[in-house]
PDB file of C-alpha atoms and ligand atoms in Angstrom:
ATOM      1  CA  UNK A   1     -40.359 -79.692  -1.483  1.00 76.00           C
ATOM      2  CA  UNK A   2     -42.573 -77.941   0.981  1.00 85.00           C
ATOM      3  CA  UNK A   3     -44.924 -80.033   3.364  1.00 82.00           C
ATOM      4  CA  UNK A   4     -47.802 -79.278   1.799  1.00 80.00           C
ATOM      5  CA  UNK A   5     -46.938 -80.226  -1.407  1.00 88.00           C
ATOM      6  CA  UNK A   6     -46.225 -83.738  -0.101  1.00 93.00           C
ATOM      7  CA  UNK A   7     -49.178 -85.871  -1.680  1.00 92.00           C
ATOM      8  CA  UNK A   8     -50.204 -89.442  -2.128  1.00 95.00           C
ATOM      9  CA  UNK A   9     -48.159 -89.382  -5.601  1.00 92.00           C
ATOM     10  CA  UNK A  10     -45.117 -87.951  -4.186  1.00 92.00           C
ATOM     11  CA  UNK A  11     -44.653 -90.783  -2.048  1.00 95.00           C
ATOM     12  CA  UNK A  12     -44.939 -93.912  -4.460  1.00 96.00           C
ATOM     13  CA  UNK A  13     -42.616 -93.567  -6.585  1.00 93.00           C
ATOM     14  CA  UNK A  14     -40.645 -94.444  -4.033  1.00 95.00           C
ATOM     15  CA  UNK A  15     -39.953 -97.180  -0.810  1.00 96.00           C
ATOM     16  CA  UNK A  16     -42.741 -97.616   0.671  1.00 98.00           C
ATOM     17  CA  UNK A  17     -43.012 -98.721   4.209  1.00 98.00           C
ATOM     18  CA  UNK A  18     -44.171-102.547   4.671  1.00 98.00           C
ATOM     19  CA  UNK A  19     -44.884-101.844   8.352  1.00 98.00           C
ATOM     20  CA  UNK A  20     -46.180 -98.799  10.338  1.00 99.00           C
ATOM     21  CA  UNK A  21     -46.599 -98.594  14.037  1.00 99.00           C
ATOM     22  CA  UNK A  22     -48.465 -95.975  15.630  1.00 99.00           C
ATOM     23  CA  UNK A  23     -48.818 -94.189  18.408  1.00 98.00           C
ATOM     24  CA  UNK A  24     -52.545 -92.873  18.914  1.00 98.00           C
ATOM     25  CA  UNK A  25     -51.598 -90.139  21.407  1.00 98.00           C
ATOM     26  CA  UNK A  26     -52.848 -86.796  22.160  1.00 98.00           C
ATOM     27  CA  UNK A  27     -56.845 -87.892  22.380  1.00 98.00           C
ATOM     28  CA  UNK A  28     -57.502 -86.208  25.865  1.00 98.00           C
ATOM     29  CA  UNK A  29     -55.543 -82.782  25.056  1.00 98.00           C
ATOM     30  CA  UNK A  30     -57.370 -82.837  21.751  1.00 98.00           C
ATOM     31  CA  UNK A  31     -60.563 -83.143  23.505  1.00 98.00           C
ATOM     32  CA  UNK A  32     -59.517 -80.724  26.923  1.00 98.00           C
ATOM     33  CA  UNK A  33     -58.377 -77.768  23.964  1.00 98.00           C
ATOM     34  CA  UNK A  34     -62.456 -78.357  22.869  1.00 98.00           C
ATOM     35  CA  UNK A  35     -63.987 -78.230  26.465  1.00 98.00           C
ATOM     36  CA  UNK A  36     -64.777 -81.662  25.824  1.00 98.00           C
ATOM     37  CA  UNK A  37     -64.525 -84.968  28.186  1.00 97.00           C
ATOM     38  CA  UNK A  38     -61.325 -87.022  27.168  1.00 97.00           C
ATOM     39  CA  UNK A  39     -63.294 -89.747  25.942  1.00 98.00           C
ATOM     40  CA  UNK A  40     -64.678 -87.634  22.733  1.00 98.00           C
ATOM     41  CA  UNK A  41     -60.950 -87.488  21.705  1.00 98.00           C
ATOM     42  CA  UNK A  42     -60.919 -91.315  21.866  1.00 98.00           C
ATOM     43  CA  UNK A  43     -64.401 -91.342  19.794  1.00 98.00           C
ATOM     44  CA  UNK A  44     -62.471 -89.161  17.148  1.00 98.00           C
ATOM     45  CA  UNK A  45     -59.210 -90.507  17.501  1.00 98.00           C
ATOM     46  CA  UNK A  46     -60.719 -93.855  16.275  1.00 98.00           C
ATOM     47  CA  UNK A  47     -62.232 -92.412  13.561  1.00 98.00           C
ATOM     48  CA  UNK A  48     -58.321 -91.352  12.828  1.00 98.00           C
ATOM     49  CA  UNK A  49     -57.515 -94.971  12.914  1.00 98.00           C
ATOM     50  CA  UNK A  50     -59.968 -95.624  10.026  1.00 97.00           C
ATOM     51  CA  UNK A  51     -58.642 -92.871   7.426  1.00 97.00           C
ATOM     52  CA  UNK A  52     -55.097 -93.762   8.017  1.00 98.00           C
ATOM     53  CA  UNK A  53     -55.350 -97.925   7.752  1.00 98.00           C
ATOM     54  CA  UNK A  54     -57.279 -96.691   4.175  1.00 97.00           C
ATOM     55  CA  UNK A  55     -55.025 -94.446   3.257  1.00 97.00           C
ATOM     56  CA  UNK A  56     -51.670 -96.967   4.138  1.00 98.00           C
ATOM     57  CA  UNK A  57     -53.193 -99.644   2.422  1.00 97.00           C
ATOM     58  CA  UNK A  58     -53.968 -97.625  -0.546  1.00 96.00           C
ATOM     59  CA  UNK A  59     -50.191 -96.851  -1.119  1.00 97.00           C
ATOM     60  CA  UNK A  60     -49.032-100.471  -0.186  1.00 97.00           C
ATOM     61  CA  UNK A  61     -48.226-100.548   3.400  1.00 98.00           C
ATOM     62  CA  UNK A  62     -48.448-104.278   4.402  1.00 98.00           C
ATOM     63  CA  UNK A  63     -48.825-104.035   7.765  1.00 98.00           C
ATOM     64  CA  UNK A  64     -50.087-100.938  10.482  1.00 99.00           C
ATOM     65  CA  UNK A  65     -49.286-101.667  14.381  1.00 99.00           C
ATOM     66  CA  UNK A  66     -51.594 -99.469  16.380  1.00 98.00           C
ATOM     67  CA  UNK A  67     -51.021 -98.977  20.195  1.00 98.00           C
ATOM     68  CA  UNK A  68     -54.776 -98.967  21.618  1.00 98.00           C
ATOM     69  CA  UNK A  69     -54.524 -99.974  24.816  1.00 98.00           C
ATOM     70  CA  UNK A  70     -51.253-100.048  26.997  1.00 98.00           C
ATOM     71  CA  UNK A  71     -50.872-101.991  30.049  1.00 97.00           C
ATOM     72  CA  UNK A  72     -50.447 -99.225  32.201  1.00 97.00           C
ATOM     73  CA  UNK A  73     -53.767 -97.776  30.878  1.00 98.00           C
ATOM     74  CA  UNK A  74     -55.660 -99.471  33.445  1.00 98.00           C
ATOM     75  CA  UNK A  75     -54.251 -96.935  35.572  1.00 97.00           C
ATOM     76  CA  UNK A  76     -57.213 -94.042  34.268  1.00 97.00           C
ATOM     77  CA  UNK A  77     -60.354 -93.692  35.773  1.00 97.00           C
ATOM     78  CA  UNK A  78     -62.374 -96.752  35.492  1.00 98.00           C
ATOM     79  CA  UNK A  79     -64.901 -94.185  33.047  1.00 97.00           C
ATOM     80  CA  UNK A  80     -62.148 -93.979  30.914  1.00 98.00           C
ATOM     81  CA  UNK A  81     -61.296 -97.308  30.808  1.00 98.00           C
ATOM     82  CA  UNK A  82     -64.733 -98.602  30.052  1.00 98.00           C
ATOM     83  CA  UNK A  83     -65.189 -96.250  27.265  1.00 98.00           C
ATOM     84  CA  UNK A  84     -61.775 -97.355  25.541  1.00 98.00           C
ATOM     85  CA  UNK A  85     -63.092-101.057  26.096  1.00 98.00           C
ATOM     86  CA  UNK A  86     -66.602-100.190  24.440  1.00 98.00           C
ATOM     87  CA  UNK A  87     -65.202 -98.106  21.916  1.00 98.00           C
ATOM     88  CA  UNK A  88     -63.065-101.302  20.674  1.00 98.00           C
ATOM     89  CA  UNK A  89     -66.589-103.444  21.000  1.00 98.00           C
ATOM     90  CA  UNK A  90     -67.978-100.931  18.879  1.00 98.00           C
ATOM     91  CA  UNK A  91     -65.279-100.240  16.576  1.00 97.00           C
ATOM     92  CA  UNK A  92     -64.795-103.711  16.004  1.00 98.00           C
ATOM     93  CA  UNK A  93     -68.276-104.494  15.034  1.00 97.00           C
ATOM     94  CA  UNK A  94     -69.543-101.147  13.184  1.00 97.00           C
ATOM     95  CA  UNK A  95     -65.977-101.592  11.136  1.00 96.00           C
ATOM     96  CA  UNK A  96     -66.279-105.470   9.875  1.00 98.00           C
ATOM     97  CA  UNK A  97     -68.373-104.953   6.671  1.00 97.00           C
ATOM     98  CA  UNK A  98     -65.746-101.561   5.451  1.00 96.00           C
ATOM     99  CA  UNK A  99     -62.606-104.468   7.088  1.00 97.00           C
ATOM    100  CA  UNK A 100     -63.801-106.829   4.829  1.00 98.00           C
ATOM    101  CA  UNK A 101     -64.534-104.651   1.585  1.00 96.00           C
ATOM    102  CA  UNK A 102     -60.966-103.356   1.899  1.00 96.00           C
ATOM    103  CA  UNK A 103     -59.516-107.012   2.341  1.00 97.00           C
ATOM    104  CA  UNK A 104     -58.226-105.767   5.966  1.00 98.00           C
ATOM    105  CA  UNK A 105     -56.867-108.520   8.226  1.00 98.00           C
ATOM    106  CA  UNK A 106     -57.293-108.320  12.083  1.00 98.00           C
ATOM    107  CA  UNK A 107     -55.259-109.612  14.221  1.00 98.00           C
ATOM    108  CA  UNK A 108     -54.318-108.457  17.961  1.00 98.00           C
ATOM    109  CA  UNK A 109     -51.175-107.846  20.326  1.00 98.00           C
ATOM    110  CA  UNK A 110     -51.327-107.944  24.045  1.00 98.00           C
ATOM    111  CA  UNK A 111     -53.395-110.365  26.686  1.00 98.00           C
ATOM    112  CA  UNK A 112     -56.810-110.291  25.484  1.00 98.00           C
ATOM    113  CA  UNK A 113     -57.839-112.682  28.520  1.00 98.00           C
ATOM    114  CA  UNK A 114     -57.501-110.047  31.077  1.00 97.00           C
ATOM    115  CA  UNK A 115     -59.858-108.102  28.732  1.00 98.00           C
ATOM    116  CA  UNK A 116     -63.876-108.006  29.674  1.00 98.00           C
ATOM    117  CA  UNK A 117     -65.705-111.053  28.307  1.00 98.00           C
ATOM    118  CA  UNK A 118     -67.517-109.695  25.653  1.00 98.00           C
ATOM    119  CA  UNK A 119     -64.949-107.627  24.284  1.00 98.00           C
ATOM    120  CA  UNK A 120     -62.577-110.344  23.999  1.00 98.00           C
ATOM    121  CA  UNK A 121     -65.006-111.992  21.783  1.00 98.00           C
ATOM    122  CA  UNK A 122     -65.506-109.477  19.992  1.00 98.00           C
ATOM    123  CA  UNK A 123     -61.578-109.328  19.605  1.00 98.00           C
ATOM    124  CA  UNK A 124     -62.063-112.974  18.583  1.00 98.00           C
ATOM    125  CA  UNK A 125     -64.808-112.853  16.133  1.00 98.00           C
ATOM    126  CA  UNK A 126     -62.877-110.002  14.048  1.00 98.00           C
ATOM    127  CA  UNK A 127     -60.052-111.964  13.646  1.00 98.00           C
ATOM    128  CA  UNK A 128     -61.736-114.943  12.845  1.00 98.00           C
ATOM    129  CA  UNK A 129     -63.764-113.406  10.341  1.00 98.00           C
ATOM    130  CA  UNK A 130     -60.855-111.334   8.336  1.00 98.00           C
ATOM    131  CA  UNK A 131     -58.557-114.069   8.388  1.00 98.00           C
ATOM    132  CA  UNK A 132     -59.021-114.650   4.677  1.00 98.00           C
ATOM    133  CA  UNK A 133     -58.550-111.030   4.121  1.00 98.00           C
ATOM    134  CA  UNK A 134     -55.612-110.325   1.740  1.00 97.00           C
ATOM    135  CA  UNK A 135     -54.758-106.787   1.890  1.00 98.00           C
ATOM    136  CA  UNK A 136     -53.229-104.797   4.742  1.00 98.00           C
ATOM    137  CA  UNK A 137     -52.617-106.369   8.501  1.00 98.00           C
ATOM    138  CA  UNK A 138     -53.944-104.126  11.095  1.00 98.00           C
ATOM    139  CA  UNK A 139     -52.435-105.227  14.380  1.00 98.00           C
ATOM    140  CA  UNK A 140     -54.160-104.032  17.226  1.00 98.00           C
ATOM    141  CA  UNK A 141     -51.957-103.240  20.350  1.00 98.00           C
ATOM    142  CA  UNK A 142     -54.509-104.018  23.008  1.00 98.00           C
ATOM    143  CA  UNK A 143     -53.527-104.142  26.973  1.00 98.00           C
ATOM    144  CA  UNK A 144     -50.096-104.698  25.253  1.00 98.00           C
ATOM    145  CA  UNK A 145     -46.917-103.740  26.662  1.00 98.00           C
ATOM    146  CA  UNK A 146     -43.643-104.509  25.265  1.00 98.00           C
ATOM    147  CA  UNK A 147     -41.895-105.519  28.700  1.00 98.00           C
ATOM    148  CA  UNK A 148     -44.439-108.152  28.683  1.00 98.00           C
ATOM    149  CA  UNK A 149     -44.222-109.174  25.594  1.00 98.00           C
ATOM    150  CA  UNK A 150     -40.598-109.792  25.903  1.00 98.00           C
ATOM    151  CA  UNK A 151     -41.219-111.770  29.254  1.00 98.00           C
ATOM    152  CA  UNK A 152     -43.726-113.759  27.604  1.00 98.00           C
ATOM    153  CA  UNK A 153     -40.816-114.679  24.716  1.00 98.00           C
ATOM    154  CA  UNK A 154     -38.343-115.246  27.300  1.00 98.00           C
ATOM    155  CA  UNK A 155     -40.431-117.770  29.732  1.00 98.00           C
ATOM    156  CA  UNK A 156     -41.704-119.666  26.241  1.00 98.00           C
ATOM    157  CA  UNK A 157     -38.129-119.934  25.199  1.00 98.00           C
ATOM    158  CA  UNK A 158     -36.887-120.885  28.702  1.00 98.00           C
ATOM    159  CA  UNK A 159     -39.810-123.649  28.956  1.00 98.00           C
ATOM    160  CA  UNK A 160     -39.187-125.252  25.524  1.00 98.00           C
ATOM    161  CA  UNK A 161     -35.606-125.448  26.590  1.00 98.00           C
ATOM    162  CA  UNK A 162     -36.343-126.859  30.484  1.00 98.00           C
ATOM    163  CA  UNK A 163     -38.188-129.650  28.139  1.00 98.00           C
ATOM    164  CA  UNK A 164     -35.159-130.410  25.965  1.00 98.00           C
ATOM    165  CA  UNK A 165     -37.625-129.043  23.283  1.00 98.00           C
ATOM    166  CA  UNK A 166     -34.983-126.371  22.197  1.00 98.00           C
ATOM    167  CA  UNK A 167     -31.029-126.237  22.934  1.00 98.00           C
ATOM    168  CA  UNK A 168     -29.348-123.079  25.291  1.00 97.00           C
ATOM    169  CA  UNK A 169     -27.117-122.721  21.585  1.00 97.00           C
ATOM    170  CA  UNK A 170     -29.806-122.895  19.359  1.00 96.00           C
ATOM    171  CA  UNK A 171     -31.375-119.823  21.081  1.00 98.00           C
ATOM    172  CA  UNK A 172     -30.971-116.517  18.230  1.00 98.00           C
ATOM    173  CA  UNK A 173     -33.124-113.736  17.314  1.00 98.00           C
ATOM    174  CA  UNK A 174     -34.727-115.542  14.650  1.00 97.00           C
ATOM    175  CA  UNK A 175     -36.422-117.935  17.121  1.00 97.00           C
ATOM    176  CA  UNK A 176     -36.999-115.666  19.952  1.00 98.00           C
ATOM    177  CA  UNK A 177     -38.721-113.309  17.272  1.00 98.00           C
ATOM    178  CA  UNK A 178     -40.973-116.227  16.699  1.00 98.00           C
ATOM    179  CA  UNK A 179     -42.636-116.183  20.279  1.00 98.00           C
ATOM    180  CA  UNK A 180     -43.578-112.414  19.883  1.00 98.00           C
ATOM    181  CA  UNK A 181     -46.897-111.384  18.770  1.00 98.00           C
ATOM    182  CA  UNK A 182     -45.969-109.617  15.205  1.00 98.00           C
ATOM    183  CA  UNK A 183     -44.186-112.626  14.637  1.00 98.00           C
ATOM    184  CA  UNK A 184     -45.890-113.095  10.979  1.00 98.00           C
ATOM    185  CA  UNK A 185     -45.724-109.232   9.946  1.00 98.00           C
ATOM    186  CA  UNK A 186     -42.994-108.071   8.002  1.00 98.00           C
ATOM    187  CA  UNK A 187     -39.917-106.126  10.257  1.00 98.00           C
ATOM    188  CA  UNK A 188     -40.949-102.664  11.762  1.00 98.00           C
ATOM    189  CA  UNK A 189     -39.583 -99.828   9.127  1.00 98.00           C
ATOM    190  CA  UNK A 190     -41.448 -96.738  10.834  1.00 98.00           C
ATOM    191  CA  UNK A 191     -43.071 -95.507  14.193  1.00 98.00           C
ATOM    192  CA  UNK A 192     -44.861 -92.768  13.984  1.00 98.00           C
ATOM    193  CA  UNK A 193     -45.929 -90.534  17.322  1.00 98.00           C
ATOM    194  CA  UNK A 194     -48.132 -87.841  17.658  1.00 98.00           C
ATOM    195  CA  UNK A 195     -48.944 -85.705  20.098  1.00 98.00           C
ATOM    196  CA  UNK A 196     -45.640 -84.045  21.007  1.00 98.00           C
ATOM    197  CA  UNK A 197     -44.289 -86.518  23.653  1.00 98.00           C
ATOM    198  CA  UNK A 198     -40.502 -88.291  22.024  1.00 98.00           C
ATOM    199  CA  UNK A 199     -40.884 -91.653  23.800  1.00 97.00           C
ATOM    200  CA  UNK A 200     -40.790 -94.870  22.932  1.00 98.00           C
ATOM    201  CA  UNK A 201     -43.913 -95.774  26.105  1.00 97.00           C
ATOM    202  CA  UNK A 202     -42.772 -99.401  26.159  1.00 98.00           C
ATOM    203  CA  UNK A 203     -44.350-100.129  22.711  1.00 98.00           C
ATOM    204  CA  UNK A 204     -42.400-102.541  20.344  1.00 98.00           C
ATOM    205  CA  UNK A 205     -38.915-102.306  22.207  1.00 98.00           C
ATOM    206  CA  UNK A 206     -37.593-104.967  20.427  1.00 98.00           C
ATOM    207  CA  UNK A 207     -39.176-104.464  17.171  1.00 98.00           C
ATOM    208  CA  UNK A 208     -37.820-101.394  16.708  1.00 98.00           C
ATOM    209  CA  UNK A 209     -34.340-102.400  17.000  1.00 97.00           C
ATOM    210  CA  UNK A 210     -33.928-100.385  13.318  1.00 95.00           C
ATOM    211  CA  UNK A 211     -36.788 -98.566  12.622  1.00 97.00           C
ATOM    212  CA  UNK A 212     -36.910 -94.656  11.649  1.00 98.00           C
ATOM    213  CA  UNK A 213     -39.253 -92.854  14.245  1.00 98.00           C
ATOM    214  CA  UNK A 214     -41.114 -89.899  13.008  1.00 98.00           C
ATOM    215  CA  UNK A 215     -42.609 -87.593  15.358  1.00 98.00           C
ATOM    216  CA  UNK A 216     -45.024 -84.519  15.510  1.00 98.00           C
ATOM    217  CA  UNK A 217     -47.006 -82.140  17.531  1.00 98.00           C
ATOM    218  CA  UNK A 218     -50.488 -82.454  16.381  1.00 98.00           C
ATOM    219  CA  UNK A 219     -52.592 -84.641  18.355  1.00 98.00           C
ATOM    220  CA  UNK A 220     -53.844 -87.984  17.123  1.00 98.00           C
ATOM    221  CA  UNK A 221     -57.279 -86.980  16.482  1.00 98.00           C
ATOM    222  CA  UNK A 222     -56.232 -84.250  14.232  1.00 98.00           C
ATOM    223  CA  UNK A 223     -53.848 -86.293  12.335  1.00 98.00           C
ATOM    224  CA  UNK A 224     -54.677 -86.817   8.413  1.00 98.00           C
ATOM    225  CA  UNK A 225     -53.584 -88.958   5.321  1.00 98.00           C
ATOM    226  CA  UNK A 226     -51.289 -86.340   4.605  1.00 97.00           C
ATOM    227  CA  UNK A 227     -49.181 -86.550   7.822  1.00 98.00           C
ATOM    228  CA  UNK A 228     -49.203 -89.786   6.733  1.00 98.00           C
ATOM    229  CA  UNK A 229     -47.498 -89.170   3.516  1.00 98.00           C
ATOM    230  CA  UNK A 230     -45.721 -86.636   5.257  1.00 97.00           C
ATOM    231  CA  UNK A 231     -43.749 -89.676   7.433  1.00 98.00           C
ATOM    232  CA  UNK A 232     -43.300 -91.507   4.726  1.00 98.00           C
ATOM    233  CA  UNK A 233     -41.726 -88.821   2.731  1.00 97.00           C
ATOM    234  CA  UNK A 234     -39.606 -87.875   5.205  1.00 96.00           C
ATOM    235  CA  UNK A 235     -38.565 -91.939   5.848  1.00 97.00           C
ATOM    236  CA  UNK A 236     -37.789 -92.472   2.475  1.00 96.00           C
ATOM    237  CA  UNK A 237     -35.219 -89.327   2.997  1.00 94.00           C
ATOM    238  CA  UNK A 238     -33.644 -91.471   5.264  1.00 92.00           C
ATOM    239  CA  UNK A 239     -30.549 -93.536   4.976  1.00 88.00           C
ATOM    240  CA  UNK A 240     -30.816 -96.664   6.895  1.00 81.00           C
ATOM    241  CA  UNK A 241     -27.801 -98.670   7.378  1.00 87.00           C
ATOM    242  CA  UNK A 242     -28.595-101.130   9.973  1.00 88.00           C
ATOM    243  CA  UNK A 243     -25.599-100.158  11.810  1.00 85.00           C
ATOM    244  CA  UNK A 244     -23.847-101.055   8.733  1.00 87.00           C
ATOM    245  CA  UNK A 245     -21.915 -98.799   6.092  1.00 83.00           C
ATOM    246  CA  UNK A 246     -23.016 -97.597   3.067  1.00 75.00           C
ATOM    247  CA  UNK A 247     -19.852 -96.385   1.668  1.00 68.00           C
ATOM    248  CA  UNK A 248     -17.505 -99.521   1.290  1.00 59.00           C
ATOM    249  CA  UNK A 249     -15.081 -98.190  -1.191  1.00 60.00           C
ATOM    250  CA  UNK A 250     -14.548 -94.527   0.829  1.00 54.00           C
ATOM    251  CA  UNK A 251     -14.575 -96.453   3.889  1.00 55.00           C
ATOM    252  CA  UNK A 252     -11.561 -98.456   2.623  1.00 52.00           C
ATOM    253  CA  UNK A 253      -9.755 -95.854   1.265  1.00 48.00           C
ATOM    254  CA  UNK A 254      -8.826 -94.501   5.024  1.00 46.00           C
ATOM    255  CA  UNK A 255      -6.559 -97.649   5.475  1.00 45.00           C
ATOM    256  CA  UNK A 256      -5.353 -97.386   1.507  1.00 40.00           C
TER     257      UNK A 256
HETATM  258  C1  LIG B   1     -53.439 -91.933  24.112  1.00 51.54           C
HETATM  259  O1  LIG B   1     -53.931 -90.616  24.206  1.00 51.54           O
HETATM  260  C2  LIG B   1     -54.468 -92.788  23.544  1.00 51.54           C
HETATM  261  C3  LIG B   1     -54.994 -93.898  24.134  1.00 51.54           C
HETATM  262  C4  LIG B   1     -54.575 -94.376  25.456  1.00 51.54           C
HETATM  263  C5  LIG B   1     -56.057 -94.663  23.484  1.00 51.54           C
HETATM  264  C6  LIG B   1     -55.937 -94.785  21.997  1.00 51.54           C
HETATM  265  C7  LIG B   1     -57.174 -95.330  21.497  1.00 51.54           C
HETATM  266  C8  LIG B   1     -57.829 -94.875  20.424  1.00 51.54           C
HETATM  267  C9  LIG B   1     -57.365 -93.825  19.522  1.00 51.54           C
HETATM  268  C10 LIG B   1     -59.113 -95.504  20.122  1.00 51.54           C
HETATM  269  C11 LIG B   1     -59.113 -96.130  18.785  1.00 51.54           C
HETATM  270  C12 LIG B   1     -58.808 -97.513  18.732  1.00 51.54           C
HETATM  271  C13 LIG B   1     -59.708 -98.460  18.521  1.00 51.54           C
HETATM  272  C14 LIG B   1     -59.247 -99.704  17.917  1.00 51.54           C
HETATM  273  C15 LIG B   1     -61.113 -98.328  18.837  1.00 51.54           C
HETATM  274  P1  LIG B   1     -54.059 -89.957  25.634  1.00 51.54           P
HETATM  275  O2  LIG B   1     -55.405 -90.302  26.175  1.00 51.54           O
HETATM  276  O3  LIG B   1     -52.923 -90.383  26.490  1.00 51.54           O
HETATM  277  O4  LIG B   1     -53.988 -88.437  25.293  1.00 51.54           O
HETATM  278  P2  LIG B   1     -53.274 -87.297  26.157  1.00 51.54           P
HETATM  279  O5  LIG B   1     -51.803 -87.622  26.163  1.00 51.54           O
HETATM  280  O6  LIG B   1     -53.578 -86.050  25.413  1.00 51.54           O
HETATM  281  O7  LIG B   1     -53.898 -87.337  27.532  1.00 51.54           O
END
């Protein structure tokens, strides 16, 4: 099978994905290969963001984790910055009717209270208004990082127990997975990163504790539906064995 006769029917006949994180990257090389500012790459990168959540939800992914907005991306010019915070505003709003049609669900990692007023409430109003949506869960990663998130877990955790609310024995993954923000989406099965770079970029450390990675060299804003099936392709090539082996009976043998 070569790449480009990977297609959308390939793909389901077999495991699909339930969740897919992403990593939007590449938008300001994308845009600096076109003699344009940085920001157009964000502009296209989001329309990116709308073919793929079609496209996964179309094959049965349940849930897509995208990484909008980092922590450390307060770091970039305050231009950039403003434009990434409109573009959500805008996103959000221009998106709701095509959200709704396609049953999408909202819902948002990271500190939204650091974020400016009005696009917090925008952040708000989406999610209150595709709650009853029944289709795919598109989890927006915005100013999330995944250091914080774990901090967040650990001071909840340690604060429940301080109030004899939880026992020091008690503590597992199963409850500390509870006090992280994709606490209600199915486990991670497959990060997929653009744009050349092999890092992780402190996105979903502990999420991805077993999930494949898949990564490529074309920039975000060029990515397609059929990179998408691409990944998938490739993921259901995989073996996973969640550290586990597959082999029992050959595996026994050795000590036969
Ligand atoms: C990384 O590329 C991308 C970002 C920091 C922003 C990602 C945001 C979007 C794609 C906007 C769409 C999202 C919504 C919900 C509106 P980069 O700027 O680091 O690219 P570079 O590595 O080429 O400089």
């Amino acid at each position: 099978m070569t790449e480009a006769n990977i297609t959308k029917e390939t793909i389901l006949s077999g495991n699909i994905p339930r969740h897919i994180a992403i990593i939007m990257d590449g938008n300001g090389r994308w845009a600096k290969e076109r003699n344009m500012p940085r920001t157009m790459g964000h502009k296209r990168g989001a329309e990116t963001l709308r073919d793929i959540v079609k496209s996964a939800g179309s094959i049965g992914v349940e849930a897509v984790t995208a990484y909008a907005f980092s922590t450390e991306n307060w770091k970039r010019p305050d231009y950039e910055v403003n434009f990434l915070m409109n573009l959500l505003d805008v996103y959000l709003s221009g998106e709701l009717e095509k959200l709704n049609k396609h049953q999408v669900k909202v819902i948002f990692s990271g500190e939204l209270a650091q974020l400016p007023k009005t696009v917090r409430a925008r952040a708000e109003k989406t999610v209150v208004a595709t709650s009853a949506n029944t289709g795919l869960v598109l989890n927006l990663a915005v100013n999330y990082g995944s250091q914080a998130e774990i901090l967040r877990a650990v001071k909840s955790v340690a604060s429940d127990v301080a109030d004899n609310k939880l026992a020091l024995s008690d503590i597992d993954e199963t409850i500390f997975e509870k006090r992280l923000y994709t606490k209600d989406l199915p486990p991670l099965d497959l990060l997929i990163r653009p744009g050349g770079d092999l890092r992780i970029s402190n996105f979903l450390l502990w999420q991805l504790a077993y999930a494949e990675i898949w990564f490529c060299q074309d920039y975000w804003p060029d990515i397609t539906p059929d990179h998408l099936y691409r990944a998938i392709y490739d993921f259901q090539k995989r073996e996973r064995r969640f550290g586990a082996i597959v082999d029992t009976k050959s595996q026994a043998n050795i000590y036969e």
